Short mmCIF file of C-alpha atoms in Angstrom, two decimals:
data_model
loop_
_atom_site.label_atom_id
_atom_site.label_comp_id
_atom_site.label_asym_id
_atom_site.label_seq_id
_atom_site.Cartn_x
_atom_site.Cartn_y
_atom_site.Cartn_z
CA PHE H 1 -15.77 -9.53 -14.24
CA PHE H 2 -14.07 -6.18 -14.72
CA ASP H 3 -10.46 -5.33 -14.10
CA LEU H 4 -9.84 -2.79 -11.36
CA TYR H 5 -9.70 0.26 -13.60
CA GLU H 6 -12.94 -0.60 -15.38
CA ARG H 7 -14.68 -1.23 -12.06
CA LEU H 8 -13.50 2.11 -10.69
CA LYS H 9 -14.96 3.90 -13.70
CA LEU H 10 -18.39 2.65 -12.67
CA ILE H 11 -18.19 4.41 -9.30
CA ASP H 12 -20.62 7.27 -8.79
CA HIS H 13 -18.29 10.16 -7.90
CA GLU H 14 -21.14 12.67 -7.48
CA PRO H 15 -23.84 11.00 -5.38
CA VAL H 16 -25.64 14.31 -4.82
CA MET H 17 -26.60 14.29 -8.50
CA ARG H 18 -27.79 10.70 -8.44
CA ALA H 19 -31.49 10.23 -9.23
CA THR H 20 -33.54 8.85 -6.35
CA GLY H 21 -35.67 6.59 -8.52
CA ASP H 22 -34.30 3.64 -10.46
CA ALA H 23 -30.71 4.82 -10.64
CA PRO H 24 -28.22 1.92 -10.59
CA VAL H 25 -26.29 1.33 -7.38
CA PRO H 26 -22.51 1.81 -7.76
CA LEU H 27 -20.73 -1.51 -8.14
CA ASP H 28 -18.02 -1.02 -5.52
CA MET H 29 -19.31 1.02 -2.61
CA GLY H 30 -16.12 0.30 -0.67
CA LEU H 31 -13.95 1.80 -3.40
CA GLU H 32 -16.29 4.76 -3.65
CA MET H 33 -15.61 5.38 0.03
CA LEU H 34 -11.89 5.63 -0.73
CA THR H 35 -12.26 7.88 -3.75
CA LYS H 36 -14.35 10.26 -1.64
CA ARG H 37 -11.41 10.42 0.77
CA GLY H 38 -9.04 11.48 -2.00
CA PHE H 39 -7.62 8.20 -3.30
CA THR H 40 -7.50 8.13 -7.09
CA PRO H 41 -8.10 5.08 -9.29
CA ALA H 42 -4.39 5.12 -10.17
CA MET H 43 -3.43 4.99 -6.49
CA LEU H 44 -5.74 2.06 -5.83
CA GLU H 45 -4.39 0.23 -8.85
CA ARG H 46 -0.77 0.73 -7.75
CA TRP H 47 -1.57 -0.82 -4.38
CA GLU H 48 -3.76 -3.56 -5.88
CA ILE H 49 -6.73 -2.53 -3.74
CA THR H 50 -10.03 -4.17 -4.70
CA TYR H 51 -13.51 -4.63 -3.32
CA ASN H 52 -14.63 -8.11 -2.27
CA GLU H 53 -18.36 -8.34 -2.91
CA ASP H 54 -18.65 -11.64 -1.03
CA ILE H 55 -17.67 -10.10 2.31
CA GLY H 56 -18.56 -6.49 1.53
CA ALA H 57 -15.14 -5.10 2.34
CA ILE H 58 -12.08 -3.54 0.75
CA GLU H 59 -9.13 -5.90 0.34
CA ILE H 60 -5.62 -4.51 0.70
CA PRO H 61 -2.79 -6.95 -0.07
CA CYS H 62 0.07 -7.02 2.43
CA TYR H 63 3.60 -8.06 1.48
CA ASP H 64 6.75 -8.76 3.46
CA VAL H 65 10.06 -7.01 2.78
CA ASP H 66 10.89 -9.61 0.14
CA ASP H 67 7.67 -8.83 -1.76
CA HIS H 68 5.97 -12.10 -0.77
CA LEU H 69 2.21 -11.88 -0.27
CA LEU H 70 1.29 -12.42 3.38
CA GLY H 71 -2.46 -12.06 2.98
CA TYR H 72 -5.23 -9.50 2.57
CA ILE H 73 -6.19 -6.85 5.09
CA CYS H 74 -9.92 -6.18 4.99
CA ARG H 75 -11.17 -2.63 5.53
CA MET H 76 -14.76 -2.93 6.67
CA PRO H 77 -17.51 -0.41 5.78
CA GLU H 78 -17.93 2.73 7.88
CA GLY H 79 -19.60 1.97 11.19
CA VAL H 80 -18.46 -1.66 11.32
CA GLN H 81 -16.02 -2.51 14.10
CA PRO H 82 -13.25 -3.41 14.07
CA LYS H 83 -12.45 -1.36 10.98
CA TYR H 84 -9.65 -3.68 9.92
CA ARG H 85 -9.69 -7.47 9.92
CA LEU H 86 -6.56 -9.54 9.40
CA PRO H 87 -6.21 -13.10 8.09
CA GLU H 88 -6.27 -15.85 10.69
CA GLY H 89 -2.78 -16.43 12.05
CA PHE H 90 -1.45 -13.15 10.64
CA GLN H 91 1.62 -12.11 12.68
CA LYS H 92 1.16 -8.34 12.57
CA LYS H 93 3.80 -7.75 15.25
CA ALA H 94 6.43 -8.82 12.73
CA VAL H 95 5.03 -6.84 9.78
CA LEU H 96 5.41 -3.24 8.65
CA PHE H 97 2.84 -2.58 5.95
CA GLY H 98 4.28 -0.87 2.87
CA MET H 99 7.92 -1.65 3.61
CA HIS H 100 8.24 -3.72 0.43
CA LYS H 101 7.87 -0.53 -1.61
CA LEU H 102 10.70 1.18 0.28
CA MET H 103 13.36 -1.49 -0.20
CA SER H 104 14.72 0.28 -3.29
CA VAL H 105 14.62 3.70 -1.60
CA ARG H 106 17.85 4.87 0.01
CA SER H 107 16.70 6.65 3.17
CA VAL H 108 17.54 6.62 6.86
CA ASN H 109 14.19 8.23 7.69
CA VAL H 110 10.80 6.53 7.84
CA ILE H 111 7.39 7.64 9.10
CA LEU H 112 5.36 5.24 11.26
CA VAL H 113 1.57 5.38 11.12
CA GLU H 114 -1.18 3.15 12.47
CA GLY H 115 -3.23 2.00 9.47
CA PRO H 116 -2.42 0.87 5.93
CA LEU H 117 -4.40 3.68 4.30
CA ASP H 118 -2.29 6.21 6.22
CA ALA H 119 0.91 4.61 4.92
CA ILE H 120 -0.42 4.53 1.37
CA TRP H 121 -1.43 8.21 1.59
CA LEU H 122 2.04 9.28 2.72
CA GLN H 123 3.87 7.16 0.17
CA GLU H 124 1.66 8.58 -2.58
CA ALA H 125 2.62 12.04 -1.30
CA GLY H 126 6.28 11.10 -1.74
CA PHE H 127 7.27 10.28 1.85
CA PRO H 128 8.68 6.97 3.15
CA ALA H 129 6.02 5.56 5.47
CA VAL H 130 4.93 2.21 6.87
CA ALA H 131 2.03 1.12 9.07
CA ILE H 132 2.35 -0.85 12.30
CA LEU H 133 -1.21 -2.19 11.78
CA GLY H 134 -2.55 -1.06 15.12
CA SER H 135 -1.75 1.32 17.93
CA ARG H 136 1.16 -0.54 19.52
CA LEU H 137 4.65 -0.65 18.05
CA SER H 138 6.26 -4.02 18.75
CA ILE H 139 9.85 -4.93 19.55
CA GLU H 140 9.87 -7.09 16.41
CA GLN H 141 8.92 -4.09 14.28
CA VAL H 142 11.63 -1.96 15.87
CA THR H 143 14.13 -4.73 15.11
CA ILE H 144 13.09 -4.66 11.45
CA LEU H 145 13.65 -0.90 11.32
CA HIS H 146 17.07 -1.26 12.94
CA ASP H 147 18.17 -4.12 10.71
CA LEU H 148 17.14 -2.19 7.58
CA ASN H 149 19.38 0.70 8.68
CA PHE H 150 16.67 3.25 9.35
CA ARG H 151 17.92 5.71 11.94
CA SER H 152 15.29 8.45 12.29
CA ILE H 153 11.84 7.07 13.10
CA ILE H 154 9.11 9.69 12.72
CA LEU H 155 5.92 8.94 14.63
CA CYS H 156 2.62 10.12 13.16
CA PHE H 157 -0.06 8.15 14.96
CA ASP H 158 -3.74 9.04 15.20
CA ASN H 159 -4.62 12.37 16.79
CA ASP H 160 -6.51 10.92 19.76
CA ALA H 161 -5.82 9.60 23.27
CA PRO H 162 -4.82 6.07 22.14
CA GLY H 163 -2.55 7.62 19.51
CA ARG H 164 -0.80 9.77 22.09
CA VAL H 165 -0.30 6.78 24.38
CA ALA H 166 1.04 4.79 21.41
CA THR H 167 3.48 7.60 20.65
CA ALA H 168 4.82 7.70 24.21
CA VAL H 169 5.32 3.92 24.24
CA ALA H 170 6.95 3.92 20.80
CA VAL H 171 9.39 6.67 21.76
CA GLY H 172 10.73 4.46 24.54
CA LEU H 173 11.10 1.41 22.29
CA ILE H 174 12.80 3.39 19.55
CA GLY H 175 15.23 5.08 21.92
CA ALA H 176 16.10 1.76 23.55
CA ALA H 177 17.11 0.46 20.11
CA ALA H 178 19.56 3.36 19.65
CA LEU H 179 17.36 5.00 17.01
CA TRP H 180 16.26 8.63 16.87
CA PRO H 181 12.57 9.13 17.77
CA TRP H 182 10.82 12.04 16.07
CA SER H 183 7.27 13.34 16.28
CA MET H 184 5.18 14.65 13.39
CA SER H 185 2.21 16.42 14.96
CA LEU H 186 -1.20 16.73 13.31
CA PRO H 187 -3.37 19.86 13.50
CA GLY H 188 -6.30 19.42 15.88
CA LYS H 189 -8.88 19.29 13.07
CA TYR H 190 -7.39 16.09 11.63
CA LYS H 191 -7.86 12.67 13.23
CA ASP H 192 -5.13 10.98 11.20
CA ILE H 193 -2.67 11.77 8.43
CA GLN H 194 -5.00 10.44 5.74
CA GLU H 195 -7.36 13.35 6.43
CA VAL H 196 -4.58 15.83 5.66
CA PRO H 197 -4.61 17.09 2.05
CA ILE H 198 -1.53 15.91 0.20
CA ASP H 199 -0.35 19.46 -0.48
CA GLU H 200 -0.27 20.17 3.29
CA ILE H 201 1.87 17.17 4.20
CA PRO H 202 5.28 18.69 3.30
CA ALA H 203 4.79 21.48 5.86
CA LEU H 204 3.91 18.96 8.58
CA TYR H 205 7.00 16.94 7.70
CA GLU H 206 9.23 20.02 7.89
CA ALA H 207 7.79 20.80 11.35
CA ARG H 208 8.75 17.39 12.79
CA HIS H 209 10.89 17.44 15.91
CA VAL H 210 13.15 15.10 17.81
CA ALA H 211 11.12 13.83 20.75
CA VAL H 212 11.22 11.97 24.01
CA ASN H 213 7.81 11.34 25.54
CA GLU H 214 6.48 13.76 22.91
CA GLN H 215 8.65 16.59 24.26
CA GLY H 216 11.54 18.26 22.48
CA LEU H 217 14.87 16.59 23.17
CA VAL H 218 16.80 19.74 22.31
CA PRO H 219 15.88 23.45 22.47
CA ARG H 220 13.57 24.51 19.67
CA THR H 221 16.17 26.98 18.40
CA LEU H 222 18.53 24.07 17.69
CA GLN H 223 16.01 21.56 16.35
CA ARG H 224 16.19 22.67 12.70
CA TRP H 225 19.99 22.62 12.75
CA LEU H 226 20.07 19.17 14.34
CA GLY H 227 17.52 17.87 11.86
CA GLN H 228 19.59 19.10 8.92
CA GLU H 229 22.74 17.58 10.37
CA LEU H 230 21.03 14.22 10.88
CA ALA H 231 19.54 14.23 7.41
CA GLU H 232 22.91 14.96 5.81
CA ALA H 233 25.05 12.74 8.03
CA GLU H 234 26.36 9.36 7.01
CA VAL H 235 24.64 6.52 8.87
CA GLY H 236 27.79 5.70 10.80
CA SER H 237 28.38 9.27 11.96
CA ILE H 238 24.93 10.14 13.29
CA TRP H 239 25.89 9.22 16.83
CA ARG H 240 28.45 11.99 17.23
CA TYR H 241 25.50 14.04 18.43
#
């Protein structure tokens, strides 16, 4: 029984150099999958991510806004569907994964993504992000965002047809709650934000735009000015625009 850091040290980070004969099999193949995608042992330790050998899946703990453990999200191996499995009775419509780590952060902006690994990736890059745990934003989740005084909701869903549909639906829900919907577009070569190298994320964030049905709400020439004004405005004065 190793602690997480010791187990991660046993991962084979260079499989191409592994002997094909009697070489030992890495202990945590699931964690190796994450390290290949750019997650470091320190990141996994901060998020308490482990590998459950009994079920052959990664376990990601999920907490509510008060830091109470709700259960473990299982990330299944590549090729196994569905990719994520939730505990029985888990009310994902009322949960925003990663929000517990933002409660001490004073921000009116938050990025919404689909999966927990996407949220972790953005938070590790220094951006406030939470996952809706699926491709459909719920009214309950929008209520949480409103009640926690977030005002600019930046959508960064998967770069595929379901993700685009999810964005269009979310824009309507966010606007109906008197919040500002924004879009953070991914380059065509990336399926989701977790595929984007961390050093490229700031540029994508700077290129975000206010959106309605994925279209600019204001002329492009005014978007940067409006974004700066919103970012600098007091929460109570945002609506003068």
